[in-house]
Tab-separated table of N, CA and C in Angstrom:
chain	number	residue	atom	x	y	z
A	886	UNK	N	103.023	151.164	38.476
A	886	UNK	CA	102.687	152.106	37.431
A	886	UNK	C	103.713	153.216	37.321
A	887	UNK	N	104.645	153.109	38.228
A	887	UNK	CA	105.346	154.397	37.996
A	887	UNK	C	106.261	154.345	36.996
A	888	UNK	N	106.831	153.207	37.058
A	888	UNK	CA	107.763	153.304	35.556
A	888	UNK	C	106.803	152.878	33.932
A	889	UNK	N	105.587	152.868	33.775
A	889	UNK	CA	104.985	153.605	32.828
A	889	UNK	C	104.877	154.590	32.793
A	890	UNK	N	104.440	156.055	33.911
A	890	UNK	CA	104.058	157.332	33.745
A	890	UNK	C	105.440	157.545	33.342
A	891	UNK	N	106.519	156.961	34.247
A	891	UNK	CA	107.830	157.724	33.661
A	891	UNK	C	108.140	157.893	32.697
A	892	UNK	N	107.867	156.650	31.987
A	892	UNK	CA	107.993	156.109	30.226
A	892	UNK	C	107.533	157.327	29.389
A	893	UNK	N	105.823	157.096	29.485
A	893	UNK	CA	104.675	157.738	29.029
A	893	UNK	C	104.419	158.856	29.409
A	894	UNK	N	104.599	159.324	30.318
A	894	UNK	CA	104.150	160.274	30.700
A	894	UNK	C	102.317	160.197	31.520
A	895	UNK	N	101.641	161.087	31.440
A	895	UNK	CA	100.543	161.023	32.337
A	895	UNK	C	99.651	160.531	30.739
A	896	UNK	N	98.447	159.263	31.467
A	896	UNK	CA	97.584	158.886	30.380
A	896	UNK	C	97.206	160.131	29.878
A	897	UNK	N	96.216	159.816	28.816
A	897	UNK	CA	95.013	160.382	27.886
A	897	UNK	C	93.759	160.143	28.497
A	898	UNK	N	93.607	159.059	28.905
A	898	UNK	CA	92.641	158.503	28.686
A	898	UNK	C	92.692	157.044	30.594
A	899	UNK	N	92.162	156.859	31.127
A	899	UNK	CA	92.190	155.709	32.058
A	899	UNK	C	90.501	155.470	32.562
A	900	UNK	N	90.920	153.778	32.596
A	900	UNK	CA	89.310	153.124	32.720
A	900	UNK	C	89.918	152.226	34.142
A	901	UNK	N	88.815	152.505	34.958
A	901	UNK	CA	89.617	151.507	36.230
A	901	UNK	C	88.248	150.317	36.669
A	902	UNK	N	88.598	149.314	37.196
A	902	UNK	CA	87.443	148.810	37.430
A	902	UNK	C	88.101	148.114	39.017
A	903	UNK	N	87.459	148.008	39.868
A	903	UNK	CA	87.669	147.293	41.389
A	903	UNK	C	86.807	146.756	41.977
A	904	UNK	N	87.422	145.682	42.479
A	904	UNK	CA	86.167	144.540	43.691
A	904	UNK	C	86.988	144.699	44.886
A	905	UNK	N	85.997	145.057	45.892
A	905	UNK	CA	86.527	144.625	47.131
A	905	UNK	C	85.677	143.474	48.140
A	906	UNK	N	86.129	142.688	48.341
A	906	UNK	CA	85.715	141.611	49.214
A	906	UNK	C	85.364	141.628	50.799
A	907	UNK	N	86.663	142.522	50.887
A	907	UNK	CA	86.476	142.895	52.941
A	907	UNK	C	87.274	144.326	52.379
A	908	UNK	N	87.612	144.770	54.157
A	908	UNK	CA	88.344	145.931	53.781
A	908	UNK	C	89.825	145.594	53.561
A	909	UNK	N	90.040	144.137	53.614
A	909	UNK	CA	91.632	143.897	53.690
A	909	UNK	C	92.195	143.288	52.299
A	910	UNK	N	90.972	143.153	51.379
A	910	UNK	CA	91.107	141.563	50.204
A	910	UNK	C	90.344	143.015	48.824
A	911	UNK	N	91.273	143.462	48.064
A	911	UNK	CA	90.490	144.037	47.212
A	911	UNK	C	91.308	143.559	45.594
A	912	UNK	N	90.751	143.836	44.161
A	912	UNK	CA	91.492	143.897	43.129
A	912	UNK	C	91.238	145.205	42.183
A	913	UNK	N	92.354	145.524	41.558
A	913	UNK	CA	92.021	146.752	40.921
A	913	UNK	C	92.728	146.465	39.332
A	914	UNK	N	91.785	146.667	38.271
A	914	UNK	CA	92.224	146.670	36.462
A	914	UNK	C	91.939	148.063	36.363
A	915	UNK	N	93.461	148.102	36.000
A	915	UNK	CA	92.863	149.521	35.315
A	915	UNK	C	93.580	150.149	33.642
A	916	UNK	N	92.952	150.601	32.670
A	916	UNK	CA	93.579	150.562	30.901
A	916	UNK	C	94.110	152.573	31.015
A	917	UNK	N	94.949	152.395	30.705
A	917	UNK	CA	95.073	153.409	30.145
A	917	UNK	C	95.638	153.788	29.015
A	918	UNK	N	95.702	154.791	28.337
A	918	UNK	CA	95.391	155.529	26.776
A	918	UNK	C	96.566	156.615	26.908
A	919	UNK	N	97.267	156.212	25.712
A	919	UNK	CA	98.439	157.140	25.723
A	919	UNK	C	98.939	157.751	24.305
A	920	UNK	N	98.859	158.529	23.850
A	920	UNK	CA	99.403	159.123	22.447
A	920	UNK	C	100.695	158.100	21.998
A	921	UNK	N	100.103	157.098	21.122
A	921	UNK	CA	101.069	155.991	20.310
A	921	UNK	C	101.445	154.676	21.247
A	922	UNK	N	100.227	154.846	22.822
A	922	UNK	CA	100.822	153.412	22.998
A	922	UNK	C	99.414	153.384	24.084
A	923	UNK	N	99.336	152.134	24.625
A	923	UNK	CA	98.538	151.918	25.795
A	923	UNK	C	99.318	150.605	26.615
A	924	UNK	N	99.045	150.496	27.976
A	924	UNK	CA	98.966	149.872	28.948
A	924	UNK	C	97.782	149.648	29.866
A	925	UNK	N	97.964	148.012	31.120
A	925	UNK	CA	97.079	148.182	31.768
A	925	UNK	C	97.653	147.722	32.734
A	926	UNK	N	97.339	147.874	34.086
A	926	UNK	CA	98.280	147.355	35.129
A	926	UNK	C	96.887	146.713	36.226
A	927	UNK	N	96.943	145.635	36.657
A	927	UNK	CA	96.066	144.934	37.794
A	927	UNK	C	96.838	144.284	38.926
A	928	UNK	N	96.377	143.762	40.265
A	928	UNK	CA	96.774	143.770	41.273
A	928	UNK	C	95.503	142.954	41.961
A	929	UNK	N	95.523	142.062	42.821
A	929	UNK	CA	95.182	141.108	43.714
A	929	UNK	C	95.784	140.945	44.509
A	930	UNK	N	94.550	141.352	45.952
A	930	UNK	CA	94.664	140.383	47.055
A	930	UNK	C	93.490	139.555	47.258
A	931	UNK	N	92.637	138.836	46.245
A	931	UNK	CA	91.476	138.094	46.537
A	931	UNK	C	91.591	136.567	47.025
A	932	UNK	N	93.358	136.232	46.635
A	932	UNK	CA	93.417	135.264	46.882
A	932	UNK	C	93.613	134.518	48.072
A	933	UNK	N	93.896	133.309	48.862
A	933	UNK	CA	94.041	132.705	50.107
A	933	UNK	C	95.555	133.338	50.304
A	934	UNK	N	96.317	133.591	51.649
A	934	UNK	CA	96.866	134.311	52.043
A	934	UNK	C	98.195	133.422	51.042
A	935	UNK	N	98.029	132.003	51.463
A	935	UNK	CA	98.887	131.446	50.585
A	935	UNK	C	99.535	132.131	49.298
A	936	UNK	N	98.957	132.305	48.398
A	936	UNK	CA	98.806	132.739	47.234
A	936	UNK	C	99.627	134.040	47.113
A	937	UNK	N	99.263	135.088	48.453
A	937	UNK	CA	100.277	136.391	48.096
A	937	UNK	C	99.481	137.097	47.371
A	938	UNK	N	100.272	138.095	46.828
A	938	UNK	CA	99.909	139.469	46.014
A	938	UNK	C	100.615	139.089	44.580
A	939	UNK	N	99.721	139.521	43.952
A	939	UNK	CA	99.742	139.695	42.595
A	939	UNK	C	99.464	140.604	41.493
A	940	UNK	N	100.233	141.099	40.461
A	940	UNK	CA	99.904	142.182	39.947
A	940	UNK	C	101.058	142.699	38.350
A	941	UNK	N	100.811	143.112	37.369
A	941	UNK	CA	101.619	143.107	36.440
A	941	UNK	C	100.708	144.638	35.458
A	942	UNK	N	101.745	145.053	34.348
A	942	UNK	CA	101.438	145.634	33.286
A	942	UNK	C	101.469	145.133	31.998
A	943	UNK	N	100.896	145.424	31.295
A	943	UNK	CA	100.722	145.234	29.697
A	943	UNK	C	101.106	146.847	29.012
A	944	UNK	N	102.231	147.106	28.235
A	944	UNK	CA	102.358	148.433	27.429
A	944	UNK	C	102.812	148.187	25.833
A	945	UNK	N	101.754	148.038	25.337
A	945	UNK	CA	101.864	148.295	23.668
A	945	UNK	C	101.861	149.577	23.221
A	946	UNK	N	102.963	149.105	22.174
A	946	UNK	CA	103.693	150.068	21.531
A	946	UNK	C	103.540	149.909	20.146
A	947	UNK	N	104.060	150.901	19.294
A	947	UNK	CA	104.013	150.556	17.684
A	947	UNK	C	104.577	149.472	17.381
A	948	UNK	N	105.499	149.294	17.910
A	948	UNK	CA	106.805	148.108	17.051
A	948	UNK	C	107.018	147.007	18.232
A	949	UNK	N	106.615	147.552	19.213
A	949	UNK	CA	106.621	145.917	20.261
A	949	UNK	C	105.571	146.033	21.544
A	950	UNK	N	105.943	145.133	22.416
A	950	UNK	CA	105.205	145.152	23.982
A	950	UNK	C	105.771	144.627	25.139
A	951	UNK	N	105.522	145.009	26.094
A	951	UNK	CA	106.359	145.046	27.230
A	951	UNK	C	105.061	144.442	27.890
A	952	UNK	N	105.392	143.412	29.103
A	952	UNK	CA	104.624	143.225	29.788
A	952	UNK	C	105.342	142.410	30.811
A	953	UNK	N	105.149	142.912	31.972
A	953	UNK	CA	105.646	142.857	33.595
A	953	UNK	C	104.615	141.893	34.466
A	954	UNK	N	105.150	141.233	35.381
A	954	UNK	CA	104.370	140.001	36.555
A	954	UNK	C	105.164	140.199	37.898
A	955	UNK	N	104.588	140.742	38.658
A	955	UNK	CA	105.506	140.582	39.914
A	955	UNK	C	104.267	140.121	40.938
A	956	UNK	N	104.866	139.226	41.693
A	956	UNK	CA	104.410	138.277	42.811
A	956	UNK	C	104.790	139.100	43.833
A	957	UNK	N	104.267	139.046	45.675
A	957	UNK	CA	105.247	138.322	46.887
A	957	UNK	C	104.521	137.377	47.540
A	958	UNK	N	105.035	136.437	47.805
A	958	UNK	CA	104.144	135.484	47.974
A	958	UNK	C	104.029	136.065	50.050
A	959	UNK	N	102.958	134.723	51.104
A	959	UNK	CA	102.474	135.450	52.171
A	959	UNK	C	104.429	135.574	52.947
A	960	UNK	N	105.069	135.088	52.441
A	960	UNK	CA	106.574	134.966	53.218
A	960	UNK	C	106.817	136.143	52.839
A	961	UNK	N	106.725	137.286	52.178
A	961	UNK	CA	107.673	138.391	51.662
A	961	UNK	C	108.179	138.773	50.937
A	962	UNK	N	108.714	137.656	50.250
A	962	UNK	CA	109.253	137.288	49.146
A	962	UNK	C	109.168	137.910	47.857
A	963	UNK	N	109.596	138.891	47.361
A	963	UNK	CA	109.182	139.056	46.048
A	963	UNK	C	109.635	139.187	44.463
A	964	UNK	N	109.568	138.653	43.663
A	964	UNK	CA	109.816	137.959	42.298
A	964	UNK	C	109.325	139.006	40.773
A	965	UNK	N	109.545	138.780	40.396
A	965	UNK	CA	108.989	140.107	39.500
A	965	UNK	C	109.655	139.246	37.784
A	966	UNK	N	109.121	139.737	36.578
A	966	UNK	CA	109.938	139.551	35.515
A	966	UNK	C	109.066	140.145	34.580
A	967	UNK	N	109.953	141.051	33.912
A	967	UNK	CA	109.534	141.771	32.280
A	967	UNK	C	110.034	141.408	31.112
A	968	UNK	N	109.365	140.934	30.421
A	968	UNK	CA	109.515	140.369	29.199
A	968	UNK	C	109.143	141.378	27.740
A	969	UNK	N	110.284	141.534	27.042
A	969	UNK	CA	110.144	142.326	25.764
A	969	UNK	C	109.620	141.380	24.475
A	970	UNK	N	108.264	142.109	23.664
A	970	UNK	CA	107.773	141.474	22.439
A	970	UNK	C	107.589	142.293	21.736
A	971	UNK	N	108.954	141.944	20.132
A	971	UNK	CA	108.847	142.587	18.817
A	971	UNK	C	108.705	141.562	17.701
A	972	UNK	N	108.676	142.000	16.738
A	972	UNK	CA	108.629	141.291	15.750
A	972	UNK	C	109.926	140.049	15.617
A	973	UNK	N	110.864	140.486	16.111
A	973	UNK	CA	111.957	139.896	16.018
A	973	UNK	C	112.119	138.668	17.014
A	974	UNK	N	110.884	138.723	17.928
A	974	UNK	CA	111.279	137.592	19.055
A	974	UNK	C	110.884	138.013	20.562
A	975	UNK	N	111.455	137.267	21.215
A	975	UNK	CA	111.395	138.035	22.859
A	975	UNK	C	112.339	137.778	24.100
A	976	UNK	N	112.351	138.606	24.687
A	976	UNK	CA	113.453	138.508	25.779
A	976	UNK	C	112.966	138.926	27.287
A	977	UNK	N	113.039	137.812	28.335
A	977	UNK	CA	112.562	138.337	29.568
A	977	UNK	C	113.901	138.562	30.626
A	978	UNK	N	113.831	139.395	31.710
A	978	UNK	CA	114.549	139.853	32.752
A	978	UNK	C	113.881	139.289	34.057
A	979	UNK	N	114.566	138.433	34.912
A	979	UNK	CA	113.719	138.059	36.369
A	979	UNK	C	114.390	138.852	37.234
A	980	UNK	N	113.058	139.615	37.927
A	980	UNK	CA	113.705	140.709	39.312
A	980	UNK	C	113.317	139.807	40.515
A	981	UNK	N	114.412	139.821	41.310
A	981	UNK	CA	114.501	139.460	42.700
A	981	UNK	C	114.581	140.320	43.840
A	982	UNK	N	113.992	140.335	44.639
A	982	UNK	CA	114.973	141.073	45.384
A	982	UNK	C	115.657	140.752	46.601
A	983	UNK	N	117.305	141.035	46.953
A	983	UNK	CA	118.004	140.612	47.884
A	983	UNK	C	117.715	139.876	48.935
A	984	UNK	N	118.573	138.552	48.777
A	984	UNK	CA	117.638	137.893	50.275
A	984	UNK	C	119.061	138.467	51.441
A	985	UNK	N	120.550	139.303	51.100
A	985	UNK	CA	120.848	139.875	52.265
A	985	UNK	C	121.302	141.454	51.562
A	986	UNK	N	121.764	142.010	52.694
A	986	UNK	CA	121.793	143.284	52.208
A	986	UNK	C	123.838	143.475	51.266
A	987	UNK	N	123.920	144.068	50.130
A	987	UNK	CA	125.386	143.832	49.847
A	987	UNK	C	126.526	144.482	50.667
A	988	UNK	N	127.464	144.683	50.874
A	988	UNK	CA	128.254	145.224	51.734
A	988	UNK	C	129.230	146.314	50.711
């Protein structure tokens, strides 16, 4: 969420909803309300360890939408990609991150 507040600034408006399963396995949706746009960002750990963490945003805008997916699966691993939607079409970016450090 931080590079929405950065975007946006602080909501108007936020609706959150959460399940927790144990104290270790929880999920959290949450919408928020912004002067000329909204987003929502959710997150899972309900799934088998297999599965990893999961979690993305949705941010509509007047003229397009942005919406983000980032994984790590139980190895560490983590994968990410934001995809831009306007009228004109769409374009996604895949984030990785370093499997060594650069020199």
């Amino acid at each position: 969420m931080d590079i929405v507040t950065r975007t946006l600034g602080l909501p108007q408006d936020v609706t959150v909803n959460a399940v927790a399963r144990d104290k270790d396995s929880a999920a959290i949706d949450a919408a928020f309300g912004f002067d000329g746009a909204a987003a929502r960002s959710s997150i899972s750990s309900l799934m088998p360890t297999a599965w990893g963490a999961r979690g993305g945003y949705t941010a509509t805008f007047e003229h397009g939408v942005l919406d983000a997916t980032s994984t790590m699966g139980f190895d560490g691993k983590q994968t990410g990609t934001v995809t831009a939607y306007t009228a004109e079409g769409s374009g996604s970016w895949i984030c990785r991150r370093p499997t060594s450090t650069p020199r």
